[in-house]
Amino acid sequence: AVVSTQSGHYGRGFDTRSTGTPLYTATRHVTTPQRIYFDITRDEELLVSGNDNGMITLYDIPNGMKNGQEGVVGHSGDVVNGVAFHPYWRILASTSGSRKLAHETQDNSLKIWQF
């Protein structure tokens, strides 16, 4: 399977043998031109995405994609721009931060989550 994004507001999962129709669509909150990453587990069971509202959205692909998002976790008060699953352990890394003016509050942080 391959996941792609368009306009930042959603990701679509495709079977690489038949790319005409998406297998699923996952919505996310992105209104910034900043690059917001997503990741999928090796077993293709979970999809995770950062959002520009400080949240992380986690999707259960085989069971929950038709029902929408599986879980939302708060990371920070800033854009969650990076998310990545560990390839073997049930660990997720997330990063936050964006360019701000000197007087604006910034949250440039890295968090490690166990799930």
Short mmCIF file of N, CA, C and O in Angstrom, two decimals:
data_model
loop_
_atom_site.label_atom_id
_atom_site.label_comp_id
_atom_site.label_asym_id
_atom_site.label_seq_id
_atom_site.Cartn_x
_atom_site.Cartn_y
_atom_site.Cartn_z
N ALA A 1 0.84 -1.18 0.00
CA ALA A 1 0.00 0.00 0.00
C ALA A 1 0.89 1.24 0.00
O ALA A 1 2.00 1.22 0.49
N VAL A 2 0.36 2.31 -0.52
CA VAL A 2 1.05 3.59 -0.53
C VAL A 2 0.05 4.65 -0.07
O VAL A 2 -1.14 4.55 -0.34
N VAL A 3 0.54 5.64 0.68
CA VAL A 3 -0.31 6.72 1.17
C VAL A 3 0.18 8.02 0.55
O VAL A 3 1.37 8.28 0.48
N SER A 4 -0.75 8.83 0.08
CA SER A 4 -0.40 10.12 -0.50
C SER A 4 -1.29 11.20 0.08
O SER A 4 -2.37 10.91 0.60
N THR A 5 -0.84 12.45 0.02
CA THR A 5 -1.65 13.57 0.48
C THR A 5 -1.88 14.53 -0.65
O THR A 5 -1.12 14.59 -1.61
N GLN A 6 -2.96 15.28 -0.53
CA GLN A 6 -3.29 16.31 -1.51
C GLN A 6 -3.89 17.47 -0.75
O GLN A 6 -4.78 17.27 0.07
N SER A 7 -3.41 18.65 -1.00
CA SER A 7 -3.90 19.87 -0.35
C SER A 7 -3.74 19.84 1.16
O SER A 7 -4.28 20.68 1.84
N GLY A 8 -3.06 18.85 1.70
CA GLY A 8 -2.77 18.80 3.12
C GLY A 8 -3.90 18.38 4.03
O GLY A 8 -3.68 18.03 5.17
N HIS A 9 -5.15 18.39 3.57
CA HIS A 9 -6.28 18.12 4.46
C HIS A 9 -6.60 16.64 4.64
O HIS A 9 -7.33 16.28 5.54
N TYR A 10 -6.08 15.79 3.80
CA TYR A 10 -6.36 14.37 3.95
C TYR A 10 -5.27 13.54 3.29
O TYR A 10 -4.52 14.00 2.46
N GLY A 11 -5.21 12.29 3.73
CA GLY A 11 -4.31 11.32 3.12
C GLY A 11 -5.15 10.20 2.55
O GLY A 11 -6.20 9.86 3.10
N ARG A 12 -4.69 9.64 1.46
CA ARG A 12 -5.40 8.51 0.84
C ARG A 12 -4.46 7.32 0.74
O ARG A 12 -3.30 7.48 0.40
N GLY A 13 -4.99 6.14 1.03
CA GLY A 13 -4.22 4.92 0.92
C GLY A 13 -4.63 4.17 -0.33
O GLY A 13 -5.82 4.03 -0.63
N PHE A 14 -3.63 3.71 -1.09
CA PHE A 14 -3.89 2.99 -2.34
C PHE A 14 -3.20 1.64 -2.34
O PHE A 14 -2.11 1.48 -1.78
N ASP A 15 -3.81 0.67 -2.98
CA ASP A 15 -3.17 -0.60 -3.29
C ASP A 15 -2.33 -0.35 -4.54
O ASP A 15 -2.86 0.11 -5.56
N THR A 16 -1.04 -0.61 -4.48
CA THR A 16 -0.17 -0.31 -5.61
C THR A 16 -0.47 -1.16 -6.84
O THR A 16 -0.05 -0.82 -7.94
N ARG A 17 -1.23 -2.22 -6.68
CA ARG A 17 -1.61 -3.03 -7.84
C ARG A 17 -2.79 -2.44 -8.59
O ARG A 17 -3.05 -2.79 -9.73
N SER A 18 -3.54 -1.55 -7.91
CA SER A 18 -4.71 -0.92 -8.54
C SER A 18 -4.89 0.46 -7.92
O SER A 18 -5.58 0.61 -6.91
N THR A 19 -4.29 1.47 -8.53
CA THR A 19 -4.28 2.79 -7.92
C THR A 19 -5.46 3.67 -8.31
O THR A 19 -5.51 4.83 -7.94
N GLY A 20 -6.42 3.15 -9.03
CA GLY A 20 -7.55 3.95 -9.49
C GLY A 20 -8.49 4.38 -8.38
O GLY A 20 -9.06 5.47 -8.41
N THR A 21 -8.70 3.55 -7.38
CA THR A 21 -9.64 3.84 -6.31
C THR A 21 -8.93 3.75 -4.96
O THR A 21 -8.28 2.75 -4.68
N PRO A 22 -9.05 4.77 -4.11
CA PRO A 22 -8.41 4.71 -2.79
C PRO A 22 -9.01 3.62 -1.92
O PRO A 22 -10.22 3.38 -1.96
N LEU A 23 -8.17 2.98 -1.11
CA LEU A 23 -8.65 2.01 -0.13
C LEU A 23 -9.29 2.72 1.06
O LEU A 23 -10.20 2.21 1.68
N TYR A 24 -8.75 3.89 1.41
CA TYR A 24 -9.28 4.67 2.51
C TYR A 24 -8.85 6.12 2.37
O TYR A 24 -7.92 6.43 1.64
N THR A 25 -9.56 6.99 3.06
CA THR A 25 -9.21 8.41 3.13
C THR A 25 -9.20 8.82 4.59
O THR A 25 -10.12 8.51 5.33
N ALA A 26 -8.13 9.48 5.01
CA ALA A 26 -7.97 9.92 6.39
C ALA A 26 -7.90 11.44 6.41
O ALA A 26 -7.02 12.02 5.79
N THR A 27 -8.81 12.07 7.11
CA THR A 27 -8.80 13.53 7.19
C THR A 27 -7.86 13.99 8.31
O THR A 27 -7.64 13.27 9.27
N ARG A 28 -7.33 15.20 8.15
CA ARG A 28 -6.48 15.79 9.17
C ARG A 28 -6.63 17.30 9.12
O ARG A 28 -7.13 17.85 8.14
N HIS A 29 -6.20 17.98 10.17
CA HIS A 29 -6.35 19.43 10.28
C HIS A 29 -5.04 20.09 9.86
O HIS A 29 -4.09 20.16 10.65
N VAL A 30 -4.97 20.55 8.62
CA VAL A 30 -3.77 21.23 8.11
C VAL A 30 -4.22 22.40 7.25
O VAL A 30 -4.85 22.22 6.22
N THR A 31 -3.87 23.61 7.71
CA THR A 31 -4.21 24.81 6.94
C THR A 31 -2.96 25.64 6.64
O THR A 31 -3.07 26.73 6.12
N THR A 32 -1.81 25.12 6.98
CA THR A 32 -0.55 25.83 6.79
C THR A 32 0.19 25.27 5.57
O THR A 32 0.01 24.09 5.24
N PRO A 33 1.02 26.07 4.92
CA PRO A 33 1.83 25.53 3.83
C PRO A 33 3.03 24.73 4.33
O PRO A 33 3.76 24.14 3.55
N GLN A 34 3.21 24.70 5.65
CA GLN A 34 4.32 23.94 6.23
C GLN A 34 4.13 22.45 5.96
O GLN A 34 3.01 21.94 5.96
N ARG A 35 5.21 21.73 5.74
CA ARG A 35 5.15 20.29 5.49
C ARG A 35 4.78 19.58 6.80
O ARG A 35 5.44 19.76 7.81
N ILE A 36 3.74 18.78 6.75
CA ILE A 36 3.26 18.01 7.89
C ILE A 36 3.38 16.53 7.53
O ILE A 36 2.75 16.06 6.59
N TYR A 37 4.16 15.80 8.29
CA TYR A 37 4.45 14.41 7.94
C TYR A 37 3.42 13.44 8.50
O TYR A 37 2.68 13.76 9.43
N PHE A 38 3.40 12.24 7.92
CA PHE A 38 2.59 11.14 8.39
C PHE A 38 3.43 9.88 8.28
O PHE A 38 4.47 9.86 7.62
N ASP A 39 2.99 8.81 8.93
CA ASP A 39 3.71 7.53 8.86
C ASP A 39 2.72 6.40 9.01
O ASP A 39 1.59 6.59 9.48
N ILE A 40 3.15 5.22 8.60
CA ILE A 40 2.33 4.02 8.68
C ILE A 40 3.19 2.91 9.27
O ILE A 40 4.40 2.86 9.02
N THR A 41 2.60 2.05 10.10
CA THR A 41 3.37 0.96 10.71
C THR A 41 3.73 -0.08 9.66
O THR A 41 3.11 -0.17 8.60
N ARG A 42 4.75 -0.87 9.98
CA ARG A 42 5.23 -1.90 9.03
C ARG A 42 4.13 -2.89 8.65
O ARG A 42 4.07 -3.37 7.53
N ASP A 43 3.26 -3.20 9.62
CA ASP A 43 2.18 -4.15 9.34
C ASP A 43 0.98 -3.49 8.67
O ASP A 43 -0.03 -4.13 8.43
N GLU A 44 1.09 -2.18 8.38
CA GLU A 44 0.04 -1.40 7.72
C GLU A 44 -1.28 -1.39 8.48
O GLU A 44 -2.35 -1.31 7.91
N GLU A 45 -1.18 -1.45 9.81
CA GLU A 45 -2.38 -1.44 10.65
C GLU A 45 -2.71 -0.04 11.17
O GLU A 45 -3.86 0.27 11.42
N LEU A 46 -1.68 0.79 11.40
CA LEU A 46 -1.90 2.11 11.97
C LEU A 46 -1.30 3.18 11.07
O LEU A 46 -0.21 3.01 10.51
N LEU A 47 -2.02 4.29 10.95
CA LEU A 47 -1.57 5.47 10.23
C LEU A 47 -1.60 6.62 11.23
O LEU A 47 -2.55 6.75 11.99
N VAL A 48 -0.54 7.43 11.24
CA VAL A 48 -0.48 8.57 12.15
C VAL A 48 -0.16 9.82 11.35
O VAL A 48 0.55 9.75 10.34
N SER A 49 -0.72 10.95 11.77
CA SER A 49 -0.46 12.21 11.10
C SER A 49 -0.34 13.33 12.13
O SER A 49 -1.05 13.33 13.13
N GLY A 50 0.55 14.27 11.85
CA GLY A 50 0.59 15.49 12.62
C GLY A 50 -0.51 16.42 12.11
O GLY A 50 -1.10 16.19 11.05
N ASN A 51 -0.81 17.45 12.86
CA ASN A 51 -1.82 18.44 12.50
C ASN A 51 -1.29 19.81 12.87
O ASN A 51 -0.39 19.94 13.69
N ASP A 52 -1.86 20.85 12.30
CA ASP A 52 -1.39 22.19 12.63
C ASP A 52 -2.08 22.78 13.85
O ASP A 52 -1.83 23.91 14.23
N ASN A 53 -2.94 22.02 14.52
CA ASN A 53 -3.61 22.48 15.74
C ASN A 53 -2.99 21.90 17.01
O ASN A 53 -3.59 21.94 18.07
N GLY A 54 -1.79 21.32 16.89
CA GLY A 54 -1.10 20.76 18.05
C GLY A 54 -1.50 19.35 18.41
O GLY A 54 -1.11 18.84 19.46
N MET A 55 -2.25 18.70 17.56
CA MET A 55 -2.74 17.35 17.84
C MET A 55 -2.07 16.32 16.93
O MET A 55 -1.58 16.63 15.85
N ILE A 56 -2.10 15.06 17.39
CA ILE A 56 -1.66 13.91 16.61
C ILE A 56 -2.89 13.06 16.38
O ILE A 56 -3.63 12.77 17.32
N THR A 57 -3.13 12.66 15.13
CA THR A 57 -4.27 11.82 14.81
C THR A 57 -3.78 10.43 14.45
O THR A 57 -2.89 10.28 13.62
N LEU A 58 -4.36 9.42 15.08
CA LEU A 58 -3.98 8.02 14.88
C LEU A 58 -5.19 7.27 14.31
O LEU A 58 -6.30 7.40 14.83
N TYR A 59 -4.97 6.53 13.23
CA TYR A 59 -6.04 5.80 12.56
C TYR A 59 -5.77 4.30 12.61
O TYR A 59 -4.65 3.86 12.37
N ASP A 60 -6.80 3.52 12.88
CA ASP A 60 -6.75 2.05 12.82
C ASP A 60 -7.21 1.68 11.42
O ASP A 60 -8.40 1.70 11.12
N ILE A 61 -6.29 1.35 10.54
CA ILE A 61 -6.61 1.18 9.12
C ILE A 61 -7.59 0.04 8.86
O ILE A 61 -8.63 0.25 8.24
N PRO A 62 -7.34 -1.20 9.33
CA PRO A 62 -8.27 -2.27 8.98
C PRO A 62 -9.64 -2.16 9.63
O PRO A 62 -10.64 -2.61 9.07
N ASN A 63 -9.73 -1.55 10.80
CA ASN A 63 -10.99 -1.55 11.54
C ASN A 63 -11.71 -0.21 11.59
O ASN A 63 -12.92 -0.18 11.71
N GLY A 64 -10.97 0.89 11.53
CA GLY A 64 -11.61 2.16 11.81
C GLY A 64 -11.66 3.18 10.70
O GLY A 64 -12.23 4.23 10.87
N MET A 65 -11.05 2.90 9.57
CA MET A 65 -10.98 3.92 8.53
C MET A 65 -12.34 4.32 8.01
O MET A 65 -12.56 5.46 7.66
N LYS A 66 -13.27 3.42 7.97
CA LYS A 66 -14.60 3.77 7.50
C LYS A 66 -15.34 4.64 8.51
O LYS A 66 -16.25 5.35 8.19
N ASN A 67 -14.92 4.56 9.78
CA ASN A 67 -15.56 5.35 10.84
C ASN A 67 -14.81 6.63 11.15
O ASN A 67 -15.20 7.37 12.03
N GLY A 68 -13.73 6.91 10.45
CA GLY A 68 -12.97 8.13 10.71
C GLY A 68 -11.80 7.87 11.63
O GLY A 68 -11.28 6.77 11.68
N GLN A 69 -11.43 8.88 12.38
CA GLN A 69 -10.21 8.77 13.17
C GLN A 69 -10.40 7.86 14.37
O GLN A 69 -11.44 7.79 14.98
N GLU A 70 -9.33 7.17 14.71
CA GLU A 70 -9.32 6.24 15.82
C GLU A 70 -8.99 6.95 17.13
O GLU A 70 -9.58 6.69 18.15
N GLY A 71 -8.04 7.87 17.10
CA GLY A 71 -7.66 8.55 18.33
C GLY A 71 -6.94 9.85 18.04
O GLY A 71 -6.27 9.98 17.03
N VAL A 72 -7.09 10.80 18.94
CA VAL A 72 -6.42 12.09 18.82
C VAL A 72 -5.72 12.35 20.15
O VAL A 72 -6.31 12.21 21.20
N VAL A 73 -4.44 12.73 20.07
CA VAL A 73 -3.64 12.97 21.25
C VAL A 73 -3.06 14.37 21.15
O VAL A 73 -2.60 14.78 20.08
N GLY A 74 -3.06 15.12 22.23
CA GLY A 74 -2.48 16.45 22.25
C GLY A 74 -0.98 16.38 22.40
O GLY A 74 -0.47 15.70 23.29
N HIS A 75 -0.25 17.06 21.54
CA HIS A 75 1.21 17.11 21.63
C HIS A 75 1.66 18.43 22.22
O HIS A 75 2.44 18.48 23.14
N SER A 76 1.17 19.53 21.64
CA SER A 76 1.65 20.85 22.06
C SER A 76 0.68 21.91 21.60
O SER A 76 -0.36 21.62 21.03
N GLY A 77 1.05 23.15 21.80
CA GLY A 77 0.25 24.27 21.33
C GLY A 77 0.71 24.77 19.97
O GLY A 77 0.30 25.83 19.54
N ASP A 78 1.58 24.03 19.32
CA ASP A 78 2.15 24.44 18.05
C ASP A 78 1.91 23.35 17.01
O ASP A 78 1.36 22.30 17.31
N VAL A 79 2.34 23.58 15.80
CA VAL A 79 2.18 22.62 14.71
C VAL A 79 2.94 21.33 15.02
O VAL A 79 4.11 21.38 15.40
N VAL A 80 2.27 20.18 14.89
CA VAL A 80 2.96 18.89 14.98
C VAL A 80 3.38 18.55 13.56
O VAL A 80 2.58 18.13 12.73
N ASN A 81 4.66 18.78 13.27
CA ASN A 81 5.13 18.65 11.90
C ASN A 81 5.80 17.34 11.58
O ASN A 81 6.01 17.01 10.42
N GLY A 82 6.15 16.55 12.59
CA GLY A 82 6.81 15.28 12.32
C GLY A 82 6.26 14.18 13.20
O GLY A 82 6.04 14.37 14.40
N VAL A 83 6.00 13.02 12.60
CA VAL A 83 5.58 11.82 13.33
C VAL A 83 6.25 10.62 12.66
O VAL A 83 6.38 10.58 11.44
N ALA A 84 6.69 9.67 13.48
CA ALA A 84 7.33 8.47 12.92
C ALA A 84 7.21 7.32 13.89
O ALA A 84 7.46 7.47 15.09
N PHE A 85 6.81 6.17 13.37
CA PHE A 85 6.76 4.94 14.16
C PHE A 85 8.14 4.30 14.18
O PHE A 85 8.87 4.36 13.19
N HIS A 86 8.48 3.66 15.32
CA HIS A 86 9.67 2.83 15.37
C HIS A 86 9.38 1.59 14.53
O HIS A 86 8.26 1.08 14.55
N PRO A 87 10.34 1.09 13.76
CA PRO A 87 10.03 -0.04 12.87
C PRO A 87 9.66 -1.34 13.57
O PRO A 87 8.97 -2.17 12.99
N TYR A 88 10.08 -1.54 14.83
CA TYR A 88 9.82 -2.82 15.50
C TYR A 88 9.07 -2.69 16.81
O TYR A 88 8.30 -3.56 17.18
N TRP A 89 9.30 -1.63 17.56
CA TRP A 89 8.66 -1.45 18.86
C TRP A 89 7.43 -0.58 18.73
O TRP A 89 7.28 0.17 17.79
N ARG A 90 6.56 -0.66 19.71
CA ARG A 90 5.33 0.13 19.72
C ARG A 90 5.64 1.52 20.30
O ARG A 90 5.17 1.90 21.37
N ILE A 91 6.48 2.26 19.56
CA ILE A 91 6.90 3.59 19.98
C ILE A 91 6.67 4.56 18.83
O ILE A 91 6.90 4.22 17.66
N LEU A 92 6.22 5.76 19.17
CA LEU A 92 5.99 6.82 18.20
C LEU A 92 6.77 8.05 18.63
O LEU A 92 6.75 8.43 19.80
N ALA A 93 7.47 8.67 17.70
CA ALA A 93 8.16 9.94 17.97
C ALA A 93 7.37 11.05 17.27
O ALA A 93 6.90 10.86 16.15
N SER A 94 7.24 12.19 17.94
CA SER A 94 6.57 13.34 17.32
C SER A 94 7.36 14.60 17.62
O SER A 94 7.98 14.73 18.68
N THR A 95 7.34 15.53 16.67
CA THR A 95 8.03 16.80 16.83
C THR A 95 7.05 17.94 16.58
O THR A 95 6.07 17.78 15.84
N SER A 96 7.33 19.07 17.20
CA SER A 96 6.47 20.23 16.98
C SER A 96 7.34 21.46 16.78
O SER A 96 8.51 21.49 17.16
N GLY A 97 6.74 22.47 16.19
CA GLY A 97 7.42 23.74 16.02
C GLY A 97 7.18 24.33 14.65
O GLY A 97 6.85 23.63 13.70
N SER A 98 7.31 25.63 14.58
CA SER A 98 7.18 26.36 13.33
C SER A 98 7.91 27.67 13.46
O SER A 98 8.24 28.10 14.56
N ARG A 99 8.17 28.30 12.35
CA ARG A 99 8.84 29.60 12.39
C ARG A 99 7.89 30.63 12.98
O ARG A 99 6.74 30.74 12.57
N LYS A 100 8.39 31.39 13.92
CA LYS A 100 7.58 32.41 14.57
C LYS A 100 8.41 33.68 14.70
O LYS A 100 9.63 33.66 14.63
N LEU A 101 7.73 34.76 14.93
CA LEU A 101 8.42 36.01 15.23
C LEU A 101 9.05 35.90 16.62
O LEU A 101 8.64 35.09 17.45
N ALA A 102 10.03 36.73 16.88
CA ALA A 102 10.79 36.64 18.13
C ALA A 102 9.91 36.76 19.37
O ALA A 102 10.18 36.13 20.39
N HIS A 103 8.85 37.55 19.33
CA HIS A 103 8.00 37.76 20.51
C HIS A 103 6.92 36.69 20.67
O HIS A 103 6.23 36.67 21.68
N GLU A 104 6.76 35.78 19.70
CA GLU A 104 5.73 34.74 19.79
C GLU A 104 6.27 33.52 20.54
O GLU A 104 7.45 33.20 20.46
N THR A 105 5.38 32.84 21.24
CA THR A 105 5.75 31.64 21.99
C THR A 105 6.00 30.48 21.03
O THR A 105 5.20 30.25 20.12
N GLN A 106 7.09 29.75 21.27
CA GLN A 106 7.41 28.61 20.43
C GLN A 106 7.45 27.35 21.27
O GLN A 106 7.84 27.37 22.44
N ASP A 107 7.06 26.24 20.68
CA ASP A 107 7.17 24.93 21.32
C ASP A 107 7.89 24.02 20.34
O ASP A 107 7.25 23.29 19.58
N ASN A 108 9.18 24.09 20.32
CA ASN A 108 9.98 23.22 19.46
C ASN A 108 10.40 22.02 20.30
O ASN A 108 11.39 22.08 21.03
N SER A 109 9.61 20.96 20.24
CA SER A 109 9.86 19.83 21.13
C SER A 109 9.79 18.50 20.39
O SER A 109 9.21 18.39 19.30
N LEU A 110 10.38 17.51 21.01
CA LEU A 110 10.33 16.11 20.57
C LEU A 110 9.71 15.32 21.69
O LEU A 110 10.10 15.46 22.85
N LYS A 111 8.72 14.48 21.37
CA LYS A 111 8.10 13.62 22.38
C LYS A 111 8.13 12.18 21.88
O LYS A 111 7.98 11.93 20.69
N ILE A 112 8.33 11.26 22.82
CA ILE A 112 8.33 9.84 22.53
C ILE A 112 7.11 9.23 23.23
O ILE A 112 6.91 9.44 24.41
N TRP A 113 6.31 8.49 22.48
CA TRP A 113 5.06 7.90 23.00
C TRP A 113 5.16 6.38 22.91
O TRP A 113 5.63 5.84 21.93
N GLN A 114 4.68 5.71 23.94
CA GLN A 114 4.57 4.25 23.90
C GLN A 114 3.09 3.92 23.79
O GLN A 114 2.26 4.49 24.50
N PHE A 115 2.74 3.01 22.89
CA PHE A 115 1.33 2.66 22.71
C PHE A 115 1.15 1.17 22.60
O PHE A 115 2.09 0.44 22.46
#
